[in-house]
Amino acid sequence: MTEKFYYDNKIVRDFAIATIVWGIIGMTVGLLIALQLVKPELNMGSQYTTFGRIRPLHTNAVIFAFVGNAIFMGVYYSLQRLLKARMFSDVLSKIHFWGWQLIIVSAVITLPLGLSSSHEYAELEWPIDIAITLIWVAFGINMFGTIIKRREQHMYVAIWFYIATFVTVAVLHIVNSFQLPISAFKSYYLFSGVQDALVQWWYGHNAVAFFLTTPYLGMMYYFLPKMANRPVYSYKLSILHFWSLIFIYIWAGPHHLLYTSLPSWAQSLGVAFSIMLIAPSWGGMINGLLTLRGAWDKVREDATLKFMVVGLTAYGMATFEGPMLSLKQINAIAHFTDWIVAHVHVGALGWNGFLTFGILYWLIPRIYRTQLYSKKLASFHFWIGTLGIIFYAVPLYFAGFTQGLMWKEFTEEGMLRYPNFLETVLQIIPMYILRAVGGVLYLTGVIVMTYNLIKTVKAGKLVENEAAEALPLPEKYEPVGSDRKPHRLLERKPMVFLVLSLVVILIGGMIEMVPTFTINSNVATISSVKPYSPLELQGRDLYIKEGCVNCHTQMIRPFRSETERYGEYSKAGEFVYDHPFLWGSKRTGPDLAREGGKYSNAWHYNHLVDPQTMSPGSIMPPYEWLAEQQLDTTNTRSKISAMRTLGVPYEGGYESKANAELDKQAQNIAADLKANKIDVKSDREIIAIMAYLQRLGTDIKAK
C-alpha cells in the first residue's frame, strides 16, 4: 500500500533565489576589486571599499553565499526525491534558510568594517563563527532526520557525498575557529605561527574539497543522469571515487606551504597525497562524462547539458592542475603569483558556476510546471560565460608565468635583473585589464540568466507542495542478490556511514597536525625573537584590519632569488608569537618579512598616505585615514592579557604599564617624523602600523 506525501519545493525556490541574488552581488564585488588592480582609485577614496577589505567579501560572497545557497538548493531538491520523503522539518528548513542569509548579511557588514580574523576563507569573527555552527547543525539535523524517515532502503551515491560534506565541514570549521575572544568582534587564534599556518591550510584546502567539490559531485551524480535520462555509468567506480576522494583529499593541505617554515615531513606528505588525488578526481569526472554515452546528441541541443559538460571538464582541468602545482619544481615558480588565481577561478567559474547554472535552468521550470522562457538566451549565456572564463583565466596564466620568471631572473653578472618588485607589477597590468573583461562577460551571462529565469517564473506557478507517493520502508528487510554486497548493506545504515566517513577524514588531519602541536622541535624557538611591543601589537591588528595580508606575504622562501631581494629566509621560530600567522598566499606587492629598518619612518608615512609618490605606478591605494584616525588604546590591556594566556611571555602585570610604553614609542616615532617635516600626532593609527612594519624581521639578522 503506497503512502502519499508532498515534496517541499518552496525551500528549494528560496535557496534558488538567494543563489542568483548573492551570485550577482559577489561577482560584482569581484569585478570591482579586479578593476582596482588596474585603477586603485576605484575604491572611491573610502576605507570601506579598498581591495584589502573587500577582497574577503568577494571570496565569502561567492563561496558561502552563491555556492553555499546553490548547494542547499540542490540538496533540498534531490534529497527528498532520492529518499522519497519530505524534509524532516519545515521549521528547520526555514531556520536554515534565514539563518544562512543573516550570516551572509553579517559578513557584508563586518568585512568592509575591517572586522576580520585574517584566515583565508574564514575571515569572519567569532560570534559569526558560532552562528555558522548552529545553522550547520540545524541543516544536519534536518538532513539526517530525512534520511532516517526515508521510504527508499538504499542511499544513492549523491547522498554519500552530502553526508561527507556535512561531517567534514563541521570538523574543519570547529578546529579552524579555535579563538580566544577579547571583545565582541576581536579575537586571537589559539595556534600561532607554523601551527596556525598548518591548521589554516588544512582548513583552506579542504574547504575547497568539501564545500566546493563534494556536494557538487553529489549534485552531479543526481542531476546529470536526470538531464541526460541515462543511469550513472558505473556504480563500482562511484564507490571507489567516493571513499578514495574523501580519504586522500584531507592530507593535501600542506601543498599550500611548500618551501615555507612548515616542517619538511609535513610538506612531503602534502605533495605525495596531492599527486595521488588526481586518480579519484578524474575517476569522478570520467564517471560523469561516460554517463552521457548515447546522449551526446542531446548535448548539442540542450544548454543545460552544455553547462554540465563544460563544468565537468573544468573540474577535470582544475584537479589535474592542483596536483601539478603541488610538485615542488612547479610550485617554486607558481606560488604567490596570479597562476594560482587563474587555477582557482577555472574551478570556481567553470565547475561551481556552470554546474549551478545548468541545475537552475533544469530545476526552475520543473518546480514552476512550465517551460524555460528562452533556450536561445540560455545558449547565449553558455557561450558568453565560456568566453568569460577564457578571458579571465588565460591572461592570468600569462601574468603568473611572467611574475614567477621575472622574480627569479638574474643577469650574467649574477644580479637580479628586476630588483624593483614594481617592475614585475607594471608588466602584467594589461593582463589585469583582460581579466576584468572576462569578469564583465561572465557577469553579463549571469544577468541574462536572471532575466530568463524571471520570465520563466512569471509564465508558471510554483508547486509549493508537490504530491508524490511511495511504498513505506519495510519493517524487516531481507537483502537478496546484489543487495548482499558489503557496500549495499552499508548504504542501509546512515549513522554507521556517517561515523565511518568521519573516521576516514580524521586520519589524515590527525597524522599531520598532532605531531606539529606536540613535538617542540617542529617549532623551534629563537632566543632573539621577542614579543611585540604594545604599539607594534596594535599596529599588527591594524595591518589585519586593512587586509594587507591579501597583497603582501611575510614568508621568504629559501631561494637565492628571494634572499637576494628580501633578505635572510624565514625560520619557524620567528613566528612563535604570531596569533594569527600572516604568511599570505599572493604577492601583489613585495614580501614584508624583513621590512623593518629598510626605509625611514618618513618613507613609510609618505608611502601609506600616497603610495605613488614613493613608488610611481604603484597599484596600492592611499591610506590617508590612518593619519587622521585616533588609535584605540582602550583594549591594550585585554590584548596583552590574551596574548599571555596564549603563551606569549609578557611579564606579570605588564598590561598595567603597556599603554605608557605604547605612548613613549609612539612619541619617538612622531618626533622622528617631525624632524623630517612631517607633522602628525603620536596617537594616530598610522604611527602604530609604522611601528609594526619597522619591527618586521629585525629579530633575525643574516650573517
Coordinates of N, CA, C and O in Angstrom, one line a residue, residues 188-313:
Y188 N 41.9 36.3 19.1 CA 43.2 35.8 18.6 C 43.1 34.3 18.5 O 42.5 33.6 19.4
Y189 N 43.7 33.8 17.5 CA 43.7 32.3 17.3 C 44.6 31.7 18.4 O 45.6 32.2 18.8
L190 N 44.1 30.5 18.8 CA 44.9 29.8 19.9 C 46.2 29.3 19.3 O 47.2 29.3 20.1
F191 N 46.3 28.9 18.1 CA 47.5 28.5 17.5 C 48.3 29.7 17.0 O 47.8 30.7 16.7
S192 N 49.6 29.5 16.9 CA 50.5 30.6 16.4 C 51.4 30.1 15.3 O 51.7 28.9 15.2
G193 N 51.9 31.0 14.5 CA 53.0 30.7 13.5 C 52.8 29.5 12.7 O 51.7 29.3 12.0
V194 N 53.7 28.5 12.8 CA 53.7 27.3 11.9 C 52.4 26.5 12.2 O 51.8 26.0 11.3
Q195 N 52.1 26.4 13.5 CA 50.9 25.6 13.8 C 49.6 26.2 13.2 O 48.8 25.5 12.7
D196 N 49.5 27.5 13.3 CA 48.4 28.2 12.8 C 48.3 28.1 11.3 O 47.2 27.9 10.7
A197 N 49.5 28.2 10.6 CA 49.5 28.0 9.2 C 49.1 26.7 8.7 O 48.3 26.5 7.8
L198 N 49.5 25.6 9.5 CA 49.1 24.3 9.1 C 47.6 24.1 9.3 O 46.9 23.5 8.4
V199 N 47.0 24.6 10.4 CA 45.6 24.5 10.6 C 44.8 25.2 9.5 O 43.8 24.7 9.0
Q200 N 45.3 26.5 9.2 CA 44.6 27.3 8.2 C 44.5 26.6 6.9 O 43.5 26.6 6.2
W201 N 45.7 26.0 6.4 CA 45.7 25.5 5.1 C 45.1 24.0 5.0 O 44.7 23.5 4.0
W202 N 45.1 23.4 6.2 CA 44.3 22.2 6.3 C 42.8 22.5 6.1 O 42.1 21.8 5.4
Y203 N 42.4 23.6 6.7 CA 41.0 24.1 6.5 C 40.8 24.6 5.1 O 39.9 24.3 4.4
G204 N 41.7 25.5 4.7 CA 41.6 26.2 3.4 C 41.5 25.3 2.3 O 40.6 25.4 1.4
H205 N 42.4 24.3 2.2 CA 42.3 23.4 1.1 C 41.1 22.5 1.1 O 40.5 22.2 0.1
N206 N 40.7 22.1 2.3 CA 39.6 21.2 2.5 C 38.3 21.9 2.4 O 37.2 21.2 2.3
A207 N 38.3 23.2 2.6 CA 37.0 24.0 2.4 C 36.7 23.9 0.9 O 35.6 23.8 0.5
V208 N 37.8 24.0 0.1 CA 37.6 23.8 -1.4 C 37.2 22.3 -1.7 O 36.3 22.1 -2.5
A209 N 37.8 21.4 -1.0 CA 37.4 20.0 -1.2 C 36.0 19.6 -0.8 O 35.3 19.0 -1.5
F210 N 35.6 20.1 0.4 CA 34.4 19.6 1.0 C 33.2 20.6 1.0 O 32.1 20.3 1.5
F211 N 33.5 21.8 0.5 CA 32.4 22.7 0.3 C 32.2 23.0 -1.2 O 31.1 23.2 -1.7
L212 N 33.3 23.2 -1.9 CA 33.2 23.5 -3.4 C 33.2 22.2 -4.3 O 33.0 22.3 -5.5
T213 N 33.5 21.1 -3.7 CA 33.7 19.9 -4.5 C 32.7 18.8 -4.2 O 31.9 18.4 -5.0
T214 N 32.8 18.2 -3.0 CA 32.0 17.0 -2.7 C 30.5 17.2 -2.8 O 29.8 16.4 -3.4
P215 N 29.9 18.3 -2.3 CA 28.5 18.5 -2.5 C 28.1 18.6 -4.0 O 27.1 18.2 -4.5
Y216 N 29.0 19.3 -4.8 CA 28.8 19.4 -6.2 C 28.9 18.1 -6.9 O 28.2 17.9 -7.9
L217 N 29.8 17.2 -6.5 CA 29.8 15.9 -7.0 C 28.5 15.1 -6.8 O 28.0 14.4 -7.6
G218 N 28.0 15.3 -5.5 CA 26.7 14.7 -5.2 C 25.6 15.2 -6.1 O 24.8 14.4 -6.7
M219 N 25.6 16.5 -6.4 CA 24.6 17.1 -7.3 C 24.8 16.6 -8.7 O 23.8 16.4 -9.4
M220 N 26.1 16.5 -9.1 CA 26.3 16.0 -10.4 C 25.8 14.6 -10.6 O 25.2 14.3 -11.6
Y221 N 26.0 13.7 -9.6 CA 25.5 12.4 -9.7 C 24.0 12.3 -9.7 O 23.4 11.3 -10.2
Y222 N 23.3 13.3 -9.2 CA 21.8 13.3 -9.3 C 21.3 13.9 -10.6 O 20.5 13.4 -11.3
F223 N 21.8 15.2 -10.8 CA 21.2 16.0 -11.9 C 21.6 15.6 -13.3 O 20.8 15.6 -14.2
L224 N 22.9 15.2 -13.4 CA 23.3 14.8 -14.8 C 22.6 13.6 -15.4 O 22.1 13.7 -16.5
P225 N 22.4 12.5 -14.6 CA 21.6 11.4 -15.1 C 20.2 11.8 -15.4 O 19.6 11.4 -16.4
K226 N 19.6 12.7 -14.6 CA 18.2 13.2 -14.8 C 18.2 14.0 -16.1 O 17.2 13.8 -16.9
M227 N 19.1 14.9 -16.3 CA 19.1 15.7 -17.6 C 19.3 14.8 -18.8 O 18.7 15.1 -19.9
A228 N 20.2 13.8 -18.7 CA 20.5 13.0 -19.9 C 19.6 11.8 -20.0 O 19.6 11.2 -21.1
N229 N 18.8 11.6 -19.0 CA 17.9 10.4 -19.0 C 18.7 9.1 -19.2 O 18.3 8.3 -19.9
R230 N 19.8 9.0 -18.5 CA 20.7 7.9 -18.5 C 21.1 7.5 -17.1 O 21.3 8.4 -16.2
P231 N 21.3 6.2 -16.8 CA 21.8 5.8 -15.5 C 23.3 6.2 -15.3 O 24.0 6.4 -16.3
V232 N 23.8 6.4 -14.1 CA 25.2 6.6 -13.9 C 26.0 5.5 -14.5 O 25.6 4.3 -14.4
Y233 N 27.1 5.9 -15.1 CA 27.9 4.9 -15.9 C 28.3 3.7 -15.0 O 28.2 2.6 -15.4
S234 N 28.9 4.0 -13.8 CA 29.4 2.8 -13.1 C 29.2 3.0 -11.6 O 29.7 4.0 -11.0
Y235 N 28.5 2.1 -11.0 CA 28.2 2.1 -9.5 C 29.5 1.8 -8.8 O 29.9 2.4 -7.8
K236 N 30.3 0.8 -9.3 CA 31.6 0.4 -8.7 C 32.5 1.6 -8.7 O 33.2 1.9 -7.7
L237 N 32.6 2.3 -9.8 CA 33.5 3.5 -9.9 C 33.1 4.6 -8.9 O 33.9 5.2 -8.3
S238 N 31.8 4.7 -8.7 CA 31.3 5.8 -7.7 C 31.7 5.4 -6.3 O 32.1 6.3 -5.5
I239 N 31.7 4.1 -6.0 CA 32.2 3.7 -4.6 C 33.7 4.0 -4.5 O 34.1 4.6 -3.5
L240 N 34.5 3.6 -5.5 CA 35.9 3.9 -5.4 C 36.2 5.4 -5.4 O 37.1 5.8 -4.6
H241 N 35.5 6.1 -6.2 CA 35.6 7.6 -6.3 C 35.3 8.2 -4.9 O 36.2 9.0 -4.4
F242 N 34.2 7.8 -4.3 CA 33.9 8.5 -3.0 C 34.9 8.2 -1.9 O 35.4 9.2 -1.3
W243 N 35.2 7.0 -1.6 CA 36.0 6.7 -0.4 C 37.4 7.1 -0.6 O 38.1 7.6 0.3
S244 N 38.0 6.9 -1.8 CA 39.4 7.4 -2.1 C 39.5 8.9 -2.0 O 40.5 9.4 -1.5
L245 N 38.4 9.6 -2.6 CA 38.5 11.0 -2.6 C 38.5 11.6 -1.2 O 39.3 12.5 -0.8
I246 N 37.5 11.2 -0.3 CA 37.5 11.8 1.0 C 38.7 11.4 1.9 O 39.0 12.2 2.8
F247 N 39.3 10.2 1.6 CA 40.4 9.8 2.4 C 41.7 10.6 2.0 O 42.4 11.2 2.8
I248 N 41.9 10.8 0.7 CA 43.1 11.4 0.2 C 43.1 12.9 0.3 O 44.1 13.6 0.7
Y249 N 41.9 13.5 0.0 CA 41.8 15.0 0.0 C 42.3 15.6 1.2 O 43.0 16.7 1.2
I250 N 42.0 15.1 2.4 CA 42.2 15.7 3.7 C 43.7 15.9 4.0 O 44.1 16.7 4.8
W251 N 44.6 15.1 3.3 CA 46.0 15.1 3.5 C 46.7 16.3 2.7 O 47.9 16.6 3.0
A252 N 46.1 16.8 1.7 CA 46.8 17.6 0.7 C 47.0 19.0 1.1 O 47.8 19.8 0.4
G253 N 46.5 19.5 2.2 CA 46.6 20.9 2.6 C 48.0 21.5 2.6 O 48.2 22.6 2.2
P254 N 49.0 20.7 3.1 CA 50.4 21.3 3.2 C 51.0 21.7 1.9 O 52.0 22.4 1.9
H255 N 50.4 21.3 0.7 CA 51.0 21.7 -0.5 C 50.8 23.2 -0.7 O 51.5 23.8 -1.6
H256 N 50.0 23.9 0.1 CA 50.0 25.4 0.1 C 51.1 26.0 0.8 O 51.3 27.2 0.8
L257 N 51.9 25.2 1.5 CA 53.0 25.7 2.3 C 54.4 25.2 1.9 O 55.3 25.0 2.8
L258 N 54.6 24.8 0.7 CA 55.9 24.3 0.2 C 56.9 25.4 0.3 O 56.6 26.6 0.0
Y259 N 58.1 25.0 0.7 CA 59.3 25.9 0.8 C 59.1 27.0 1.9 O 59.7 28.0 2.0
T260 N 58.1 26.8 2.8 CA 57.9 27.7 3.9 C 58.6 27.1 5.2 O 59.3 26.1 5.1
S261 N 58.3 27.7 6.3 CA 58.9 27.2 7.6 C 58.2 26.0 8.2 O 58.5 25.5 9.2
L262 N 57.2 25.4 7.5 CA 56.5 24.2 7.9 C 57.5 23.1 7.8 O 58.3 23.0 6.9
P263 N 57.5 22.1 8.8 CA 58.4 21.0 8.8 C 58.4 20.3 7.4 O 57.3 20.1 6.9
S264 N 59.5 19.8 7.0 CA 59.6 19.3 5.6 C 58.8 18.0 5.5 O 58.3 17.6 4.4
W265 N 58.7 17.2 6.6 CA 57.9 15.9 6.5 C 56.5 16.2 6.2 O 55.8 15.5 5.5
A266 N 55.9 17.3 6.8 CA 54.5 17.6 6.5 C 54.3 18.1 5.1 O 53.4 17.8 4.4
Q267 N 55.3 18.9 4.6 CA 55.3 19.3 3.2 C 55.3 18.1 2.3 O 54.5 18.0 1.3
S268 N 56.1 17.1 2.6 CA 56.3 15.9 1.7 C 55.0 15.1 1.7 O 54.6 14.6 0.6
L269 N 54.3 15.0 2.9 CA 53.0 14.3 2.9 C 52.0 15.0 2.0 O 51.3 14.4 1.3
G270 N 52.0 16.3 2.1 CA 51.1 17.1 1.3 C 51.3 16.9 -0.2 O 50.3 16.7 -1.0
V271 N 52.6 16.8 -0.6 CA 52.9 16.6 -2.0 C 52.5 15.2 -2.5 O 51.8 15.0 -3.5
A272 N 52.8 14.2 -1.7 CA 52.5 12.8 -2.0 C 51.0 12.6 -2.2 O 50.6 12.0 -3.2
F273 N 50.2 13.1 -1.3 CA 48.8 12.9 -1.4 C 48.1 13.7 -2.4 O 47.1 13.4 -3.0
S274 N 48.7 14.9 -2.7 CA 48.2 15.7 -3.8 C 48.3 15.1 -5.1 O 47.4 15.1 -6.0
I275 N 49.5 14.4 -5.4 CA 49.7 13.7 -6.6 C 48.7 12.5 -6.7 O 48.1 12.3 -7.8
M276 N 48.5 11.8 -5.6 CA 47.5 10.7 -5.6 C 46.1 11.2 -5.9 O 45.3 10.4 -6.4
L277 N 45.8 12.4 -5.6 CA 44.5 12.9 -5.6 C 43.9 13.0 -7.0 O 42.7 12.9 -7.2
I278 N 44.8 13.0 -8.0 CA 44.3 13.1 -9.4 C 43.5 11.8 -9.8 O 42.5 11.9 -10.6
A279 N 43.8 10.7 -9.2 CA 43.1 9.4 -9.6 C 41.6 9.5 -9.2 O 40.7 9.3 -10.1
P280 N 41.2 9.7 -7.9 CA 39.8 9.8 -7.6 C 39.1 10.9 -8.3 O 37.9 10.8 -8.6
S281 N 39.8 12.1 -8.4 CA 39.2 13.3 -9.0 C 38.8 13.0 -10.4 O 37.6 13.2 -10.9
W282 N 39.7 12.4 -11.2 CA 39.4 12.1 -12.6 C 38.5 10.9 -12.7 O 37.7 10.8 -13.7
G283 N 38.5 10.0 -11.7 CA 37.5 8.9 -11.7 C 36.1 9.5 -11.7 O 35.2 9.0 -12.4
G284 N 35.9 10.5 -10.8 CA 34.5 11.2 -10.8 C 34.2 11.9 -12.1 O 33.0 11.8 -12.5
M285 N 35.1 12.6 -12.6 CA 34.9 13.3 -13.9 C 34.5 12.3 -15.0 O 33.5 12.5 -15.8
I286 N 35.3 11.2 -15.1 CA 35.1 10.2 -16.1 C 33.7 9.5 -15.9 O 33.0 9.3 -16.9
N287 N 33.4 9.2 -14.7 CA 32.1 8.6 -14.4 C 30.9 9.5 -14.9 O 29.9 9.1 -15.4
G288 N 31.1 10.9 -14.7 CA 30.1 11.8 -15.1 C 30.0 11.9 -16.6 O 28.9 11.8 -17.2
L289 N 31.2 12.0 -17.3 CA 31.1 12.2 -18.7 C 30.7 10.9 -19.5 O 29.9 11.0 -20.5
L290 N 31.0 9.7 -18.9 CA 30.6 8.5 -19.5 C 29.1 8.2 -19.3 O 28.5 7.4 -20.0
T291 N 28.5 8.9 -18.3 CA 27.1 8.8 -18.1 C 26.4 9.3 -19.4 O 25.2 8.9 -19.6
L292 N 27.0 10.2 -20.1 CA 26.4 10.8 -21.3 C 26.5 9.9 -22.5 O 26.1 10.4 -23.6
R293 N 27.1 8.7 -22.4 CA 27.2 7.9 -23.6 C 25.9 7.6 -24.2 O 24.9 7.3 -23.4
G294 N 25.8 7.8 -25.5 CA 24.5 7.6 -26.1 C 23.6 8.9 -26.0 O 22.5 8.8 -26.5
A295 N 24.1 9.9 -25.3 CA 23.2 11.1 -25.2 C 23.9 12.4 -25.7 O 23.5 13.5 -25.4
W296 N 25.0 12.2 -26.4 CA 25.8 13.4 -26.8 C 25.0 14.2 -27.9 O 25.3 15.4 -28.0
D297 N 24.1 13.6 -28.5 CA 23.2 14.4 -29.5 C 22.4 15.4 -28.7 O 22.1 16.5 -29.2
K298 N 22.0 15.0 -27.4 CA 21.3 16.0 -26.6 C 22.1 17.2 -26.2 O 21.7 18.3 -26.1
V299 N 23.4 16.9 -26.0 CA 24.3 18.0 -25.5 C 24.4 19.1 -26.6 O 24.5 20.2 -26.3
R300 N 24.3 18.7 -27.9 CA 24.4 19.6 -28.9 C 23.2 20.6 -28.9 O 23.4 21.8 -29.3
E301 N 22.1 20.2 -28.4 CA 20.9 21.0 -28.4 C 20.5 21.6 -27.1 O 19.8 22.6 -27.0
D302 N 20.9 20.9 -26.0 CA 20.4 21.3 -24.7 C 21.5 22.1 -23.9 O 22.5 21.6 -23.6
A303 N 21.1 23.4 -23.6 CA 22.1 24.2 -23.0 C 22.4 23.8 -21.5 O 23.6 23.9 -21.1
T304 N 21.4 23.1 -20.9 CA 21.7 22.7 -19.5 C 22.8 21.6 -19.5 O 23.7 21.6 -18.7
L305 N 22.8 20.7 -20.5 CA 23.8 19.7 -20.6 C 25.1 20.3 -21.0 O 26.2 19.8 -20.6
K306 N 25.1 21.3 -21.8 CA 26.3 22.0 -22.2 C 27.0 22.6 -21.0 O 28.2 22.4 -20.8
F307 N 26.3 23.2 -20.1 CA 26.8 23.7 -18.8 C 27.4 22.6 -18.0 O 28.5 22.7 -17.4
M308 N 26.7 21.5 -17.9 CA 27.2 20.3 -17.1 C 28.5 19.8 -17.7 O 29.5 19.5 -17.0
V309 N 28.6 19.6 -19.0 CA 29.8 19.1 -19.7 C 31.0 20.0 -19.5 O 32.1 19.5 -19.1
V310 N 30.8 21.3 -19.7 CA 32.0 22.2 -19.5 C 32.3 22.3 -18.1 O 33.5 22.4 -17.7
G311 N 31.3 22.2 -17.2 CA 31.6 22.3 -15.8 C 32.4 21.1 -15.3 O 33.4 21.2 -14.6
L312 N 32.1 19.9 -15.8 CA 32.9 18.7 -15.5 C 34.3 18.8 -16.1 O 35.2 18.3 -15.5
T313 N 34.4 19.3 -17.3 CA 35.7 19.5 -17.9 C 36.6 20.4 -17.1 O 37.7 20.2 -16.9

